[in-house]
Amino acid sequence: EPNAQRVETYSRDFVEGILRTMEPEQFENLVAGVLRAMGYHADVTQLSGDGGVDVLASKDTLRLQPPIIKVQVKRTTISIGGPTVQALIGTLAPGGGELALFVTLGNYSNEATHIARTRQDVRLLTGAQFMDLVFEYYDKLDAEWQRLLPLRLVHAVDRNL
């Protein structure tokens, strides 16, 4: 019997499968696309020599007003460690006008999570949290992403209500 939980699980597995097979550059562009759907101005940086920053985002079109969000994107499903998170933090300019966001399809080590908890300027998004954002902002994603992730809103039986 189709039910809400099965439909949701199938849809999440489907999206995760597509995300895992994306080229790293394509995944960076999707992260920027989700940030744009959320109301940010986001651009992917050059592929090499980016200093570990894959996407720059801001609420200000010209990025003149803080905060500037520096995003590192890893399409990996392995656990991201503390040194990798520290490297992203190292790209932040002093003075608090910049924030760090790390996006991965996997999770984070205890050390990385501890680092993020002790800092106001760092956020870590797991693969599950990123997929939550994809589903939440799906209707605001550009058409190219909607074609790649063909989803539609469905009503399904949920006997748990």
Coordinates of C-alpha atoms in Angstrom, one line a residue:
E1 CA 0.0 0.0 0.0
P2 CA 1.5 3.4 -0.9
N3 CA 1.7 5.7 2.0
A4 CA 3.3 9.0 2.9
Q5 CA 6.4 7.4 4.5
R6 CA 7.1 5.2 1.5
V7 CA 6.6 8.1 -1.0
E8 CA 8.9 10.3 1.1
T9 CA 11.5 7.6 1.5
Y10 CA 11.4 6.8 -2.2
S11 CA 11.7 10.4 -3.3
R12 CA 14.6 11.1 -0.9
D13 CA 16.5 8.0 -2.1
F14 CA 15.9 9.1 -5.7
V15 CA 17.2 12.6 -5.1
E16 CA 20.2 11.3 -3.1
G17 CA 21.1 8.9 -5.9
I18 CA 21.2 11.8 -8.4
L19 CA 23.2 14.0 -6.0
R20 CA 25.8 11.3 -5.5
T21 CA 26.4 10.8 -9.2
M22 CA 26.8 14.6 -9.9
E23 CA 30.1 15.9 -10.9
P24 CA 31.6 18.1 -8.2
E25 CA 31.1 21.3 -10.2
Q26 CA 27.5 20.4 -10.9
F27 CA 26.9 19.9 -7.2
E28 CA 28.5 23.2 -6.4
N29 CA 26.1 24.8 -8.9
L30 CA 23.1 23.1 -7.3
V31 CA 24.1 24.4 -3.8
A32 CA 24.3 27.9 -5.3
G33 CA 20.9 27.3 -6.9
V34 CA 19.4 26.3 -3.6
L35 CA 20.9 29.4 -1.9
R36 CA 19.3 31.5 -4.6
A37 CA 16.0 29.8 -4.1
M38 CA 16.3 30.8 -0.5
G39 CA 16.7 34.4 -1.4
Y40 CA 20.5 34.8 -1.5
H41 CA 22.6 36.1 -4.3
A42 CA 25.0 33.2 -4.9
D43 CA 27.8 32.5 -7.3
V44 CA 30.1 29.6 -7.8
T45 CA 33.8 30.5 -7.6
Q46 CA 36.4 29.4 -10.2
L47 CA 37.2 25.7 -10.1
S48 CA 40.9 25.9 -9.2
G49 CA 42.7 28.3 -6.9
D50 CA 39.5 29.1 -5.0
G51 CA 41.1 28.7 -1.6
G52 CA 38.6 26.1 -0.5
V53 CA 35.6 28.4 -1.1
D54 CA 33.3 27.0 -3.7
V55 CA 30.3 29.4 -3.5
L56 CA 30.0 33.0 -2.3
A57 CA 26.6 34.2 -1.1
S58 CA 25.0 37.3 0.3
K59 CA 21.7 39.0 0.7
D60 CA 23.3 42.0 -1.0
T61 CA 23.6 41.7 -4.8
L62 CA 27.0 43.4 -4.9
R63 CA 28.3 41.7 -1.7
L64 CA 29.1 45.1 -0.2
Q65 CA 27.1 44.6 3.0
P66 CA 28.0 41.9 5.5
P67 CA 27.6 39.1 6.0
I68 CA 29.3 37.4 3.1
I69 CA 28.8 33.6 3.2
K70 CA 31.8 31.5 2.1
V71 CA 30.6 28.0 1.2
Q72 CA 32.6 24.9 0.8
V73 CA 30.9 22.0 -0.9
K74 CA 31.9 18.3 -0.7
R75 CA 29.9 15.8 -2.7
T76 CA 31.4 13.0 -0.6
T77 CA 29.4 10.7 1.7
I78 CA 32.3 10.2 4.1
S79 CA 32.6 12.0 7.4
I80 CA 34.2 15.5 7.2
G81 CA 36.9 16.1 9.8
G82 CA 37.9 19.0 12.0
P83 CA 40.9 20.0 9.9
T84 CA 38.8 20.4 6.8
V85 CA 36.3 22.6 8.7
Q86 CA 39.2 24.6 10.2
A87 CA 40.6 25.2 6.7
L88 CA 37.3 26.9 5.7
I89 CA 37.3 28.9 8.9
G90 CA 40.8 30.1 7.9
T91 CA 39.3 31.8 4.8
L92 CA 37.2 34.1 6.9
A93 CA 38.3 37.8 7.1
P94 CA 38.7 39.1 10.6
G95 CA 35.9 41.4 12.0
G96 CA 32.9 39.2 11.7
G97 CA 31.7 40.3 8.3
E98 CA 32.0 36.8 6.8
L99 CA 30.3 33.5 7.7
A100 CA 31.3 29.9 6.8
L101 CA 28.9 27.3 5.5
F102 CA 30.0 23.7 4.8
V103 CA 27.7 21.5 2.7
T104 CA 28.3 17.8 2.3
L105 CA 26.3 14.7 1.3
G106 CA 27.8 12.9 4.3
N107 CA 28.2 13.9 8.0
Y108 CA 30.8 15.5 10.2
S109 CA 33.2 14.0 12.8
N110 CA 32.7 14.8 16.4
E111 CA 35.7 17.2 16.2
A112 CA 34.2 19.1 13.3
T113 CA 30.8 19.3 15.1
H114 CA 32.5 20.6 18.3
I115 CA 34.3 23.3 16.3
A116 CA 31.1 24.5 14.8
R117 CA 29.3 24.5 18.1
T118 CA 32.0 26.7 19.6
R119 CA 31.8 29.3 16.8
Q120 CA 29.1 31.7 15.9
D121 CA 30.3 32.1 12.3
V122 CA 30.2 28.5 11.1
R123 CA 27.3 26.2 10.0
L124 CA 27.6 22.6 8.9
L125 CA 24.9 21.1 6.7
T126 CA 24.7 17.3 6.4
G127 CA 23.4 15.5 3.3
A128 CA 20.1 15.0 5.0
Q129 CA 19.8 18.7 5.9
F130 CA 20.7 19.8 2.4
M131 CA 18.1 17.4 0.9
D132 CA 15.5 19.0 3.3
L133 CA 16.4 22.4 1.8
V134 CA 16.1 21.0 -1.8
F135 CA 12.6 19.7 -1.0
E136 CA 11.6 22.9 0.9
Y137 CA 12.7 25.3 -1.8
Y138 CA 12.1 23.0 -4.8
D139 CA 9.3 25.2 -6.3
K140 CA 11.8 28.2 -6.3
L141 CA 14.6 26.3 -8.0
D142 CA 15.6 27.1 -11.6
A143 CA 13.9 25.0 -14.2
E144 CA 17.2 23.2 -15.0
W145 CA 17.3 21.8 -11.5
Q146 CA 13.7 20.8 -11.6
R147 CA 14.3 18.9 -14.8
L148 CA 17.3 17.1 -13.2
L149 CA 15.2 16.4 -10.1
P150 CA 11.8 15.7 -11.5
L151 CA 9.5 15.9 -8.5
R152 CA 5.9 16.9 -7.9
L153 CA 3.8 17.5 -4.8
V154 CA 1.6 14.5 -4.0
H155 CA -1.0 13.8 -1.4
A156 CA -0.5 10.4 0.2
V157 CA -2.2 8.5 3.0
D158 CA -0.6 9.2 6.4
R159 CA -2.1 7.0 9.1
N160 CA 0.2 8.4 11.7
L161 CA -1.7 11.7 12.0

